[in-house]
Amino acid sequence: MGFICFGWQMLILFAFVGVGYLLLLSLPPAVVQYYSFAWVMGCISVAHVYRMTMDFGGYSLDFTGPLMLHVQKITLVAWALHDGLARKESDLNDDQKANLIHKPPSVLEYTSYMFNFHSFLAGPSCSMREYLSFMDGSNLQPLANPNQFANAKDHSKAPSPLYPAVTKLLSALLCLGVMILLSQYFSFHSVIDPTLMTSIPRKLFTLYIVCIMIRSRYYFIWKLTDSINNAAGLGFSGY
């Protein structure tokens, strides 16, 4: 899928992720998160400057999309390893305790986490620990004593992803409809159209509607991919 979308630019993504993994293996857990963050932010800055230089104002699909997701994922893994090996558990908050890891992931686990088809193109990203529990099914383990709940029958089997997946899909379609509807009357150039800028209230209204139209395209794809992840079982955090 990646080579179909990006061609040779996939090599950049492989190199980017590969260096991130080498940093994870070679640096002390006490500082790995800082060097990993410096690496990913430096690369993404260069990539965006390159894109602005080569395609300023354009909207072509290139490697910078998944690169931004890899920035999040590489940073998440580095901080999770730091929390698991270089800090006392008593110093961590609940979110850090839930997502820490006690050893670097294997090459297969790391590359699978970075390039899995659920989130490769548009996310959403999750922690390494959440992804591994999704892969081995440990996040769906039934309760040891389901009778402790009044509705024990509901907790004795794996939950259905139908409701969250469908509701997010409907939200995605709503965002798509908003984008299509507004694009018939407004565009990027509406904010500089003198016929739509006759007064300050009109200017503010036009700017607000155009921003909604632009944001809706991103909300659509984020809700759609979130629905896909939930349909596959990723995102369930336990009973």
JSON list of C-alpha atoms in Angstrom, two decimals:
[
{"chain": "A", "resi": 1, "resn": "MET", "atom": "CA", "xyz": [0.00, 0.00, 0.00]},
{"chain": "A", "resi": 2, "resn": "GLY", "atom": "CA", "xyz": [2.80, 2.41, 0.88]},
{"chain": "A", "resi": 3, "resn": "PHE", "atom": "CA", "xyz": [4.69, 1.83, -2.37]},
{"chain": "A", "resi": 4, "resn": "ILE", "atom": "CA", "xyz": [1.47, 2.28, -4.36]},
{"chain": "A", "resi": 5, "resn": "CYS", "atom": "CA", "xyz": [0.85, 5.65, -2.72]},
{"chain": "A", "resi": 6, "resn": "PHE", "atom": "CA", "xyz": [4.37, 7.04, -2.43]},
{"chain": "A", "resi": 7, "resn": "GLY", "atom": "CA", "xyz": [6.70, 4.98, -4.65]},
{"chain": "A", "resi": 8, "resn": "TRP", "atom": "CA", "xyz": [10.39, 5.50, -3.90]},
{"chain": "A", "resi": 9, "resn": "GLN", "atom": "CA", "xyz": [9.53, 7.92, -1.07]},
{"chain": "A", "resi": 10, "resn": "MET", "atom": "CA", "xyz": [8.77, 4.86, 1.06]},
{"chain": "A", "resi": 11, "resn": "LEU", "atom": "CA", "xyz": [12.55, 4.45, 1.34]},
{"chain": "A", "resi": 12, "resn": "ILE", "atom": "CA", "xyz": [12.65, 7.74, 3.24]},
{"chain": "A", "resi": 13, "resn": "LEU", "atom": "CA", "xyz": [10.06, 6.40, 5.68]},
{"chain": "A", "resi": 14, "resn": "PHE", "atom": "CA", "xyz": [11.98, 3.14, 6.16]},
{"chain": "A", "resi": 15, "resn": "ALA", "atom": "CA", "xyz": [15.19, 5.07, 6.86]},
{"chain": "A", "resi": 16, "resn": "PHE", "atom": "CA", "xyz": [13.39, 7.45, 9.21]},
{"chain": "A", "resi": 17, "resn": "VAL", "atom": "CA", "xyz": [11.89, 4.60, 11.24]},
{"chain": "A", "resi": 18, "resn": "GLY", "atom": "CA", "xyz": [15.14, 2.60, 11.10]},
{"chain": "A", "resi": 19, "resn": "VAL", "atom": "CA", "xyz": [17.16, 5.39, 12.69]},
{"chain": "A", "resi": 20, "resn": "GLY", "atom": "CA", "xyz": [14.49, 5.79, 15.35]},
{"chain": "A", "resi": 21, "resn": "TYR", "atom": "CA", "xyz": [14.79, 2.10, 16.21]},
{"chain": "A", "resi": 22, "resn": "LEU", "atom": "CA", "xyz": [18.59, 2.27, 16.35]},
{"chain": "A", "resi": 23, "resn": "LEU", "atom": "CA", "xyz": [18.35, 5.18, 18.78]},
{"chain": "A", "resi": 24, "resn": "LEU", "atom": "CA", "xyz": [15.98, 3.13, 20.90]},
{"chain": "A", "resi": 25, "resn": "LEU", "atom": "CA", "xyz": [18.45, 0.24, 21.07]},
{"chain": "A", "resi": 26, "resn": "SER", "atom": "CA", "xyz": [21.70, 2.16, 21.46]},
{"chain": "A", "resi": 27, "resn": "LEU", "atom": "CA", "xyz": [20.94, 5.06, 23.80]},
{"chain": "A", "resi": 28, "resn": "PRO", "atom": "CA", "xyz": [20.45, 4.89, 27.59]},
{"chain": "A", "resi": 29, "resn": "PRO", "atom": "CA", "xyz": [16.77, 4.91, 28.63]},
{"chain": "A", "resi": 30, "resn": "ALA", "atom": "CA", "xyz": [17.40, 8.05, 30.67]},
{"chain": "A", "resi": 31, "resn": "VAL", "atom": "CA", "xyz": [18.03, 10.16, 27.54]},
{"chain": "A", "resi": 32, "resn": "VAL", "atom": "CA", "xyz": [16.63, 8.19, 24.60]},
{"chain": "A", "resi": 33, "resn": "GLN", "atom": "CA", "xyz": [13.42, 10.25, 24.53]},
{"chain": "A", "resi": 34, "resn": "TYR", "atom": "CA", "xyz": [15.32, 13.52, 24.02]},
{"chain": "A", "resi": 35, "resn": "TYR", "atom": "CA", "xyz": [17.47, 12.28, 21.14]},
{"chain": "A", "resi": 36, "resn": "SER", "atom": "CA", "xyz": [14.52, 10.54, 19.51]},
{"chain": "A", "resi": 37, "resn": "PHE", "atom": "CA", "xyz": [12.46, 13.73, 19.70]},
{"chain": "A", "resi": 38, "resn": "ALA", "atom": "CA", "xyz": [15.32, 15.80, 18.26]},
{"chain": "A", "resi": 39, "resn": "TRP", "atom": "CA", "xyz": [15.69, 13.31, 15.39]},
{"chain": "A", "resi": 40, "resn": "VAL", "atom": "CA", "xyz": [12.03, 13.23, 14.41]},
{"chain": "A", "resi": 41, "resn": "MET", "atom": "CA", "xyz": [11.45, 16.98, 14.75]},
{"chain": "A", "resi": 42, "resn": "GLY", "atom": "CA", "xyz": [14.56, 17.76, 12.75]},
{"chain": "A", "resi": 43, "resn": "CYS", "atom": "CA", "xyz": [13.49, 15.44, 9.93]},
{"chain": "A", "resi": 44, "resn": "ILE", "atom": "CA", "xyz": [9.90, 16.60, 9.80]},
{"chain": "A", "resi": 45, "resn": "SER", "atom": "CA", "xyz": [11.05, 20.24, 9.70]},
{"chain": "A", "resi": 46, "resn": "VAL", "atom": "CA", "xyz": [13.34, 19.53, 6.74]},
{"chain": "A", "resi": 47, "resn": "ALA", "atom": "CA", "xyz": [10.57, 17.59, 5.00]},
{"chain": "A", "resi": 48, "resn": "HIS", "atom": "CA", "xyz": [8.07, 20.42, 5.33]},
{"chain": "A", "resi": 49, "resn": "VAL", "atom": "CA", "xyz": [10.57, 23.00, 4.13]},
{"chain": "A", "resi": 50, "resn": "TYR", "atom": "CA", "xyz": [11.26, 20.76, 1.13]},
{"chain": "A", "resi": 51, "resn": "ARG", "atom": "CA", "xyz": [7.56, 20.44, 0.39]},
{"chain": "A", "resi": 52, "resn": "MET", "atom": "CA", "xyz": [7.00, 24.19, 0.65]},
{"chain": "A", "resi": 53, "resn": "THR", "atom": "CA", "xyz": [9.90, 24.72, -1.73]},
{"chain": "A", "resi": 54, "resn": "MET", "atom": "CA", "xyz": [8.82, 22.13, -4.31]},
{"chain": "A", "resi": 55, "resn": "ASP", "atom": "CA", "xyz": [5.01, 22.38, -4.06]},
{"chain": "A", "resi": 56, "resn": "PHE", "atom": "CA", "xyz": [4.12, 25.65, -2.34]},
{"chain": "A", "resi": 57, "resn": "GLY", "atom": "CA", "xyz": [0.36, 26.03, -2.04]},
{"chain": "A", "resi": 58, "resn": "GLY", "atom": "CA", "xyz": [-0.25, 22.60, -3.61]},
{"chain": "A", "resi": 59, "resn": "TYR", "atom": "CA", "xyz": [-2.03, 19.59, -2.19]},
{"chain": "A", "resi": 60, "resn": "SER", "atom": "CA", "xyz": [-0.20, 16.58, -3.58]},
{"chain": "A", "resi": 61, "resn": "LEU", "atom": "CA", "xyz": [-0.01, 13.31, -1.67]},
{"chain": "A", "resi": 62, "resn": "ASP", "atom": "CA", "xyz": [3.54, 12.61, -0.52]},
{"chain": "A", "resi": 63, "resn": "PHE", "atom": "CA", "xyz": [5.50, 11.00, 2.31]},
{"chain": "A", "resi": 64, "resn": "THR", "atom": "CA", "xyz": [5.05, 13.89, 4.75]},
{"chain": "A", "resi": 65, "resn": "GLY", "atom": "CA", "xyz": [1.61, 12.58, 5.74]},
{"chain": "A", "resi": 66, "resn": "PRO", "atom": "CA", "xyz": [2.74, 9.26, 7.26]},
{"chain": "A", "resi": 67, "resn": "LEU", "atom": "CA", "xyz": [5.96, 10.95, 8.36]},
{"chain": "A", "resi": 68, "resn": "MET", "atom": "CA", "xyz": [3.96, 13.11, 10.77]},
{"chain": "A", "resi": 69, "resn": "LEU", "atom": "CA", "xyz": [2.37, 9.97, 12.22]},
{"chain": "A", "resi": 70, "resn": "HIS", "atom": "CA", "xyz": [5.78, 8.36, 12.59]},
{"chain": "A", "resi": 71, "resn": "VAL", "atom": "CA", "xyz": [6.92, 11.42, 14.53]},
{"chain": "A", "resi": 72, "resn": "GLN", "atom": "CA", "xyz": [4.19, 10.70, 17.06]},
{"chain": "A", "resi": 73, "resn": "LYS", "atom": "CA", "xyz": [4.85, 6.96, 17.19]},
{"chain": "A", "resi": 74, "resn": "ILE", "atom": "CA", "xyz": [8.65, 7.14, 17.53]},
{"chain": "A", "resi": 75, "resn": "THR", "atom": "CA", "xyz": [8.28, 9.72, 20.30]},
{"chain": "A", "resi": 76, "resn": "LEU", "atom": "CA", "xyz": [5.63, 7.65, 22.07]},
{"chain": "A", "resi": 77, "resn": "VAL", "atom": "CA", "xyz": [7.81, 4.52, 22.09]},
{"chain": "A", "resi": 78, "resn": "ALA", "atom": "CA", "xyz": [10.88, 6.40, 23.31]},
{"chain": "A", "resi": 79, "resn": "TRP", "atom": "CA", "xyz": [8.98, 7.99, 26.20]},
{"chain": "A", "resi": 80, "resn": "ALA", "atom": "CA", "xyz": [7.28, 4.69, 27.07]},
{"chain": "A", "resi": 81, "resn": "LEU", "atom": "CA", "xyz": [10.67, 2.97, 27.31]},
{"chain": "A", "resi": 82, "resn": "HIS", "atom": "CA", "xyz": [12.04, 5.84, 29.37]},
{"chain": "A", "resi": 83, "resn": "ASP", "atom": "CA", "xyz": [9.09, 5.60, 31.77]},
{"chain": "A", "resi": 84, "resn": "GLY", "atom": "CA", "xyz": [9.46, 1.84, 32.07]},
{"chain": "A", "resi": 85, "resn": "LEU", "atom": "CA", "xyz": [13.24, 1.68, 32.63]},
{"chain": "A", "resi": 86, "resn": "ALA", "atom": "CA", "xyz": [14.46, 5.04, 33.90]},
{"chain": "A", "resi": 87, "resn": "ARG", "atom": "CA", "xyz": [11.73, 6.20, 36.28]},
{"chain": "A", "resi": 88, "resn": "LYS", "atom": "CA", "xyz": [10.12, 4.91, 39.42]},
{"chain": "A", "resi": 89, "resn": "GLU", "atom": "CA", "xyz": [6.56, 3.78, 38.95]},
{"chain": "A", "resi": 90, "resn": "SER", "atom": "CA", "xyz": [5.50, 5.85, 41.94]},
{"chain": "A", "resi": 91, "resn": "ASP", "atom": "CA", "xyz": [6.54, 8.99, 40.03]},
{"chain": "A", "resi": 92, "resn": "LEU", "atom": "CA", "xyz": [4.33, 8.21, 37.02]},
{"chain": "A", "resi": 93, "resn": "ASN", "atom": "CA", "xyz": [0.75, 9.28, 36.45]},
{"chain": "A", "resi": 94, "resn": "ASP", "atom": "CA", "xyz": [-1.97, 6.80, 35.47]},
{"chain": "A", "resi": 95, "resn": "ASP", "atom": "CA", "xyz": [-1.54, 7.37, 31.73]},
{"chain": "A", "resi": 96, "resn": "GLN", "atom": "CA", "xyz": [2.21, 6.80, 31.91]},
{"chain": "A", "resi": 97, "resn": "LYS", "atom": "CA", "xyz": [1.74, 3.63, 33.95]},
{"chain": "A", "resi": 98, "resn": "ALA", "atom": "CA", "xyz": [-0.76, 2.30, 31.42]},
{"chain": "A", "resi": 99, "resn": "ASN", "atom": "CA", "xyz": [1.55, 2.88, 28.44]},
{"chain": "A", "resi": 100, "resn": "LEU", "atom": "CA", "xyz": [5.08, 2.19, 29.72]},
{"chain": "A", "resi": 101, "resn": "ILE", "atom": "CA", "xyz": [7.16, -0.67, 28.32]},
{"chain": "A", "resi": 102, "resn": "HIS", "atom": "CA", "xyz": [9.98, -2.50, 30.11]},
{"chain": "A", "resi": 103, "resn": "LYS", "atom": "CA", "xyz": [12.08, -3.48, 27.10]},
{"chain": "A", "resi": 104, "resn": "PRO", "atom": "CA", "xyz": [12.59, -2.34, 23.50]},
{"chain": "A", "resi": 105, "resn": "PRO", "atom": "CA", "xyz": [10.19, -4.00, 21.05]},
{"chain": "A", "resi": 106, "resn": "SER", "atom": "CA", "xyz": [11.50, -6.50, 18.52]},
{"chain": "A", "resi": 107, "resn": "VAL", "atom": "CA", "xyz": [12.14, -5.43, 14.92]},
{"chain": "A", "resi": 108, "resn": "LEU", "atom": "CA", "xyz": [8.92, -7.11, 13.81]},
{"chain": "A", "resi": 109, "resn": "GLU", "atom": "CA", "xyz": [6.88, -5.47, 16.56]},
{"chain": "A", "resi": 110, "resn": "TYR", "atom": "CA", "xyz": [8.38, -2.06, 15.87]},
{"chain": "A", "resi": 111, "resn": "THR", "atom": "CA", "xyz": [7.91, -2.12, 12.09]},
{"chain": "A", "resi": 112, "resn": "SER", "atom": "CA", "xyz": [4.42, -3.58, 12.45]},
{"chain": "A", "resi": 113, "resn": "TYR", "atom": "CA", "xyz": [3.53, -0.77, 14.83]},
{"chain": "A", "resi": 114, "resn": "MET", "atom": "CA", "xyz": [4.88, 1.85, 12.44]},
{"chain": "A", "resi": 115, "resn": "PHE", "atom": "CA", "xyz": [3.49, 0.50, 9.16]},
{"chain": "A", "resi": 116, "resn": "ASN", "atom": "CA", "xyz": [0.28, -1.35, 10.10]},
{"chain": "A", "resi": 117, "resn": "PHE", "atom": "CA", "xyz": [-2.43, -0.66, 7.55]},
{"chain": "A", "resi": 118, "resn": "HIS", "atom": "CA", "xyz": [-4.95, 0.51, 10.18]},
{"chain": "A", "resi": 119, "resn": "SER", "atom": "CA", "xyz": [-3.08, 3.73, 10.83]},
{"chain": "A", "resi": 120, "resn": "PHE", "atom": "CA", "xyz": [-0.30, 4.05, 8.26]},
{"chain": "A", "resi": 121, "resn": "LEU", "atom": "CA", "xyz": [-1.87, 6.72, 6.04]},
{"chain": "A", "resi": 122, "resn": "ALA", "atom": "CA", "xyz": [-3.94, 8.85, 8.40]},
{"chain": "A", "resi": 123, "resn": "GLY", "atom": "CA", "xyz": [-3.70, 7.48, 11.94]},
{"chain": "A", "resi": 124, "resn": "PRO", "atom": "CA", "xyz": [-4.80, 7.63, 14.61]},
{"chain": "A", "resi": 125, "resn": "SER", "atom": "CA", "xyz": [-1.67, 6.69, 16.49]},
{"chain": "A", "resi": 126, "resn": "CYS", "atom": "CA", "xyz": [-1.74, 4.71, 19.73]},
{"chain": "A", "resi": 127, "resn": "SER", "atom": "CA", "xyz": [0.86, 3.63, 22.26]},
{"chain": "A", "resi": 128, "resn": "MET", "atom": "CA", "xyz": [3.11, 0.64, 21.64]},
{"chain": "A", "resi": 129, "resn": "ARG", "atom": "CA", "xyz": [1.67, -1.15, 24.65]},
{"chain": "A", "resi": 130, "resn": "GLU", "atom": "CA", "xyz": [-1.89, -0.68, 23.42]},
{"chain": "A", "resi": 131, "resn": "TYR", "atom": "CA", "xyz": [-0.92, -1.95, 19.98]},
{"chain": "A", "resi": 132, "resn": "LEU", "atom": "CA", "xyz": [0.83, -5.05, 21.33]},
{"chain": "A", "resi": 133, "resn": "SER", "atom": "CA", "xyz": [-2.12, -5.89, 23.57]},
{"chain": "A", "resi": 134, "resn": "PHE", "atom": "CA", "xyz": [-4.36, -5.56, 20.51]},
{"chain": "A", "resi": 135, "resn": "MET", "atom": "CA", "xyz": [-2.11, -7.87, 18.50]},
{"chain": "A", "resi": 136, "resn": "ASP", "atom": "CA", "xyz": [-1.94, -10.64, 21.11]},
{"chain": "A", "resi": 137, "resn": "GLY", "atom": "CA", "xyz": [-5.57, -10.22, 22.19]},
{"chain": "A", "resi": 138, "resn": "SER", "atom": "CA", "xyz": [-4.78, -9.52, 25.83]},
{"chain": "A", "resi": 139, "resn": "ASN", "atom": "CA", "xyz": [-6.99, -6.41, 25.78]},
{"chain": "A", "resi": 140, "resn": "LEU", "atom": "CA", "xyz": [-9.99, -8.66, 25.13]},
{"chain": "A", "resi": 141, "resn": "GLN", "atom": "CA", "xyz": [-9.39, -11.16, 27.93]},
{"chain": "A", "resi": 142, "resn": "PRO", "atom": "CA", "xyz": [-12.63, -11.79, 29.84]},
{"chain": "A", "resi": 143, "resn": "LEU", "atom": "CA", "xyz": [-12.83, -10.95, 33.51]},
{"chain": "A", "resi": 144, "resn": "ALA", "atom": "CA", "xyz": [-11.63, -13.55, 36.00]},
{"chain": "A", "resi": 145, "resn": "ASN", "atom": "CA", "xyz": [-14.85, -13.09, 37.98]},
{"chain": "A", "resi": 146, "resn": "PRO", "atom": "CA", "xyz": [-17.55, -11.68, 35.68]},
{"chain": "A", "resi": 147, "resn": "ASN", "atom": "CA", "xyz": [-20.23, -12.20, 38.36]},
{"chain": "A", "resi": 148, "resn": "GLN", "atom": "CA", "xyz": [-18.96, -9.15, 40.19]},
{"chain": "A", "resi": 149, "resn": "PHE", "atom": "CA", "xyz": [-21.01, -7.05, 37.77]},
{"chain": "A", "resi": 150, "resn": "ALA", "atom": "CA", "xyz": [-24.79, -6.90, 37.73]},
{"chain": "A", "resi": 151, "resn": "ASN", "atom": "CA", "xyz": [-24.77, -7.31, 33.94]},
{"chain": "A", "resi": 152, "resn": "ALA", "atom": "CA", "xyz": [-22.32, -10.20, 34.10]},
{"chain": "A", "resi": 153, "resn": "LYS", "atom": "CA", "xyz": [-23.58, -11.69, 30.85]},
{"chain": "A", "resi": 154, "resn": "ASP", "atom": "CA", "xyz": [-22.30, -8.68, 28.92]},
{"chain": "A", "resi": 155, "resn": "HIS", "atom": "CA", "xyz": [-18.83, -9.01, 30.46]},
{"chain": "A", "resi": 156, "resn": "SER", "atom": "CA", "xyz": [-18.41, -12.73, 29.84]},
{"chain": "A", "resi": 157, "resn": "LYS", "atom": "CA", "xyz": [-17.59, -12.39, 26.14]},
{"chain": "A", "resi": 158, "resn": "ALA", "atom": "CA", "xyz": [-15.65, -10.13, 23.84]},
{"chain": "A", "resi": 159, "resn": "PRO", "atom": "CA", "xyz": [-17.50, -6.86, 23.17]},
{"chain": "A", "resi": 160, "resn": "SER", "atom": "CA", "xyz": [-18.85, -6.01, 19.74]},
{"chain": "A", "resi": 161, "resn": "PRO", "atom": "CA", "xyz": [-17.12, -3.12, 17.93]},
{"chain": "A", "resi": 162, "resn": "LEU", "atom": "CA", "xyz": [-20.28, -2.45, 15.91]},
{"chain": "A", "resi": 163, "resn": "TYR", "atom": "CA", "xyz": [-21.62, 0.54, 17.85]},
{"chain": "A", "resi": 164, "resn": "PRO", "atom": "CA", "xyz": [-18.39, 2.62, 18.09]},
{"chain": "A", "resi": 165, "resn": "ALA", "atom": "CA", "xyz": [-17.41, 1.74, 14.52]},
{"chain": "A", "resi": 166, "resn": "VAL", "atom": "CA", "xyz": [-20.79, 2.68, 13.03]},
{"chain": "A", "resi": 167, "resn": "THR", "atom": "CA", "xyz": [-21.19, 5.88, 15.05]},
{"chain": "A", "resi": 168, "resn": "LYS", "atom": "CA", "xyz": [-17.74, 7.10, 13.98]},
{"chain": "A", "resi": 169, "resn": "LEU", "atom": "CA", "xyz": [-18.46, 6.12, 10.39]},
{"chain": "A", "resi": 170, "resn": "LEU", "atom": "CA", "xyz": [-21.65, 8.18, 10.47]},
{"chain": "A", "resi": 171, "resn": "SER", "atom": "CA", "xyz": [-19.68, 11.09, 11.94]},
{"chain": "A", "resi": 172, "resn": "ALA", "atom": "CA", "xyz": [-17.19, 10.77, 9.09]},
{"chain": "A", "resi": 173, "resn": "LEU", "atom": "CA", "xyz": [-19.98, 10.82, 6.51]},
{"chain": "A", "resi": 174, "resn": "LEU", "atom": "CA", "xyz": [-21.47, 13.89, 8.19]},
{"chain": "A", "resi": 175, "resn": "CYS", "atom": "CA", "xyz": [-18.12, 15.70, 7.92]},
{"chain": "A", "resi": 176, "resn": "LEU", "atom": "CA", "xyz": [-17.89, 14.65, 4.27]},
{"chain": "A", "resi": 177, "resn": "GLY", "atom": "CA", "xyz": [-21.36, 16.01, 3.60]},
{"chain": "A", "resi": 178, "resn": "VAL", "atom": "CA", "xyz": [-20.51, 19.33, 5.26]},
{"chain": "A", "resi": 179, "resn": "MET", "atom": "CA", "xyz": [-17.36, 19.63, 3.17]},
{"chain": "A", "resi": 180, "resn": "ILE", "atom": "CA", "xyz": [-19.19, 18.86, -0.10]},
{"chain": "A", "resi": 181, "resn": "LEU", "atom": "CA", "xyz": [-22.07, 21.19, 0.70]},
{"chain": "A", "resi": 182, "resn": "LEU", "atom": "CA", "xyz": [-19.95, 24.17, 1.70]},
{"chain": "A", "resi": 183, "resn": "SER", "atom": "CA", "xyz": [-17.51, 23.71, -1.18]},
{"chain": "A", "resi": 184, "resn": "GLN", "atom": "CA", "xyz": [-20.36, 24.49, -3.61]},
{"chain": "A", "resi": 185, "resn": "TYR", "atom": "CA", "xyz": [-20.60, 28.03, -2.25]},
{"chain": "A", "resi": 186, "resn": "PHE", "atom": "CA", "xyz": [-17.19, 28.79, -0.74]},
{"chain": "A", "resi": 187, "resn": "SER", "atom": "CA", "xyz": [-13.55, 28.16, -1.60]},
{"chain": "A", "resi": 188, "resn": "PHE", "atom": "CA", "xyz": [-10.09, 29.16, -0.42]},
{"chain": "A", "resi": 189, "resn": "HIS", "atom": "CA", "xyz": [-10.37, 32.29, -2.54]},
{"chain": "A", "resi": 190, "resn": "SER", "atom": "CA", "xyz": [-13.57, 33.38, -0.82]},
{"chain": "A", "resi": 191, "resn": "VAL", "atom": "CA", "xyz": [-11.57, 35.09, 1.93]},
{"chain": "A", "resi": 192, "resn": "ILE", "atom": "CA", "xyz": [-10.10, 37.52, -0.62]},
{"chain": "A", "resi": 193, "resn": "ASP", "atom": "CA", "xyz": [-13.19, 37.89, -2.82]},
{"chain": "A", "resi": 194, "resn": "PRO", "atom": "CA", "xyz": [-14.17, 41.59, -2.65]},
{"chain": "A", "resi": 195, "resn": "THR", "atom": "CA", "xyz": [-17.85, 40.75, -3.23]},
{"chain": "A", "resi": 196, "resn": "LEU", "atom": "CA", "xyz": [-17.86, 38.67, -0.01]},
{"chain": "A", "resi": 197, "resn": "MET", "atom": "CA", "xyz": [-15.83, 41.16, 2.01]},
{"chain": "A", "resi": 198, "resn": "THR", "atom": "CA", "xyz": [-18.17, 44.11, 2.09]},
{"chain": "A", "resi": 199, "resn": "SER", "atom": "CA", "xyz": [-18.25, 44.42, 5.90]},
{"chain": "A", "resi": 200, "resn": "ILE", "atom": "CA", "xyz": [-16.41, 43.14, 8.95]},
{"chain": "A", "resi": 201, "resn": "PRO", "atom": "CA", "xyz": [-19.26, 40.79, 10.04]},
{"chain": "A", "resi": 202, "resn": "ARG", "atom": "CA", "xyz": [-19.38, 39.40, 6.48]},
{"chain": "A", "resi": 203, "resn": "LYS", "atom": "CA", "xyz": [-15.63, 38.90, 6.50]},
{"chain": "A", "resi": 204, "resn": "LEU", "atom": "CA", "xyz": [-15.72, 37.07, 9.84]},
{"chain": "A", "resi": 205, "resn": "PHE", "atom": "CA", "xyz": [-18.64, 34.89, 8.73]},
{"chain": "A", "resi": 206, "resn": "THR", "atom": "CA", "xyz": [-16.94, 33.95, 5.45]},
{"chain": "A", "resi": 207, "resn": "LEU", "atom": "CA", "xyz": [-13.67, 33.18, 7.19]},
{"chain": "A", "resi": 208, "resn": "TYR", "atom": "CA", "xyz": [-15.48, 31.03, 9.75]},
{"chain": "A", "resi": 209, "resn": "ILE", "atom": "CA", "xyz": [-17.35, 29.02, 7.10]},
{"chain": "A", "resi": 210, "resn": "VAL", "atom": "CA", "xyz": [-14.19, 28.48, 5.03]},
{"chain": "A", "resi": 211, "resn": "CYS", "atom": "CA", "xyz": [-12.34, 27.22, 8.11]},
{"chain": "A", "resi": 212, "resn": "ILE", "atom": "CA", "xyz": [-15.18, 24.75, 8.80]},
{"chain": "A", "resi": 213, "resn": "MET", "atom": "CA", "xyz": [-14.98, 23.54, 5.20]},
{"chain": "A", "resi": 214, "resn": "ILE", "atom": "CA", "xyz": [-11.22, 23.04, 5.37]},
{"chain": "A", "resi": 215, "resn": "ARG", "atom": "CA", "xyz": [-11.32, 21.31, 8.76]},
{"chain": "A", "resi": 216, "resn": "SER", "atom": "CA", "xyz": [-14.12, 18.97, 7.66]},
{"chain": "A", "resi": 217, "resn": "ARG", "atom": "CA", "xyz": [-11.88, 17.15, 5.20]},
{"chain": "A", "resi": 218, "resn": "TYR", "atom": "CA", "xyz": [-9.46, 16.28, 8.00]},
{"chain": "A", "resi": 219, "resn": "TYR", "atom": "CA", "xyz": [-12.25, 15.38, 10.43]},
{"chain": "A", "resi": 220, "resn": "PHE", "atom": "CA", "xyz": [-13.67, 13.06, 7.77]},
{"chain": "A", "resi": 221, "resn": "ILE", "atom": "CA", "xyz": [-10.52, 11.02, 7.31]},
{"chain": "A", "resi": 222, "resn": "TRP", "atom": "CA", "xyz": [-9.70, 10.97, 11.04]},
{"chain": "A", "resi": 223, "resn": "LYS", "atom": "CA", "xyz": [-13.18, 9.72, 11.94]},
{"chain": "A", "resi": 224, "resn": "LEU", "atom": "CA", "xyz": [-13.09, 7.19, 9.11]},
{"chain": "A", "resi": 225, "resn": "THR", "atom": "CA", "xyz": [-9.76, 5.70, 10.15]},
{"chain": "A", "resi": 226, "resn": "ASP", "atom": "CA", "xyz": [-10.82, 5.73, 13.80]},
{"chain": "A", "resi": 227, "resn": "SER", "atom": "CA", "xyz": [-13.88, 3.70, 12.77]},
{"chain": "A", "resi": 228, "resn": "ILE", "atom": "CA", "xyz": [-11.67, 1.24, 10.87]},
{"chain": "A", "resi": 229, "resn": "ASN", "atom": "CA", "xyz": [-9.42, 0.78, 13.90]},
{"chain": "A", "resi": 230, "resn": "ASN", "atom": "CA", "xyz": [-12.41, 0.14, 16.15]},
{"chain": "A", "resi": 231, "resn": "ALA", "atom": "CA", "xyz": [-13.93, -2.31, 13.66]},
{"chain": "A", "resi": 232, "resn": "ALA", "atom": "CA", "xyz": [-10.69, -4.30, 13.79]},
{"chain": "A", "resi": 233, "resn": "GLY", "atom": "CA", "xyz": [-10.74, -4.30, 17.60]},
{"chain": "A", "resi": 234, "resn": "LEU", "atom": "CA", "xyz": [-8.10, -1.66, 18.24]},
{"chain": "A", "resi": 235, "resn": "GLY", "atom": "CA", "xyz": [-9.15, 0.90, 20.81]},
{"chain": "A", "resi": 236, "resn": "PHE", "atom": "CA", "xyz": [-10.84, -1.36, 23.36]},
{"chain": "A", "resi": 237, "resn": "SER", "atom": "CA", "xyz": [-9.24, -0.56, 26.71]},
{"chain": "A", "resi": 238, "resn": "GLY", "atom": "CA", "xyz": [-10.79, -3.32, 28.81]},
{"chain": "A", "resi": 239, "resn": "TYR", "atom": "CA", "xyz": [-14.00, -4.18, 30.62]}
]
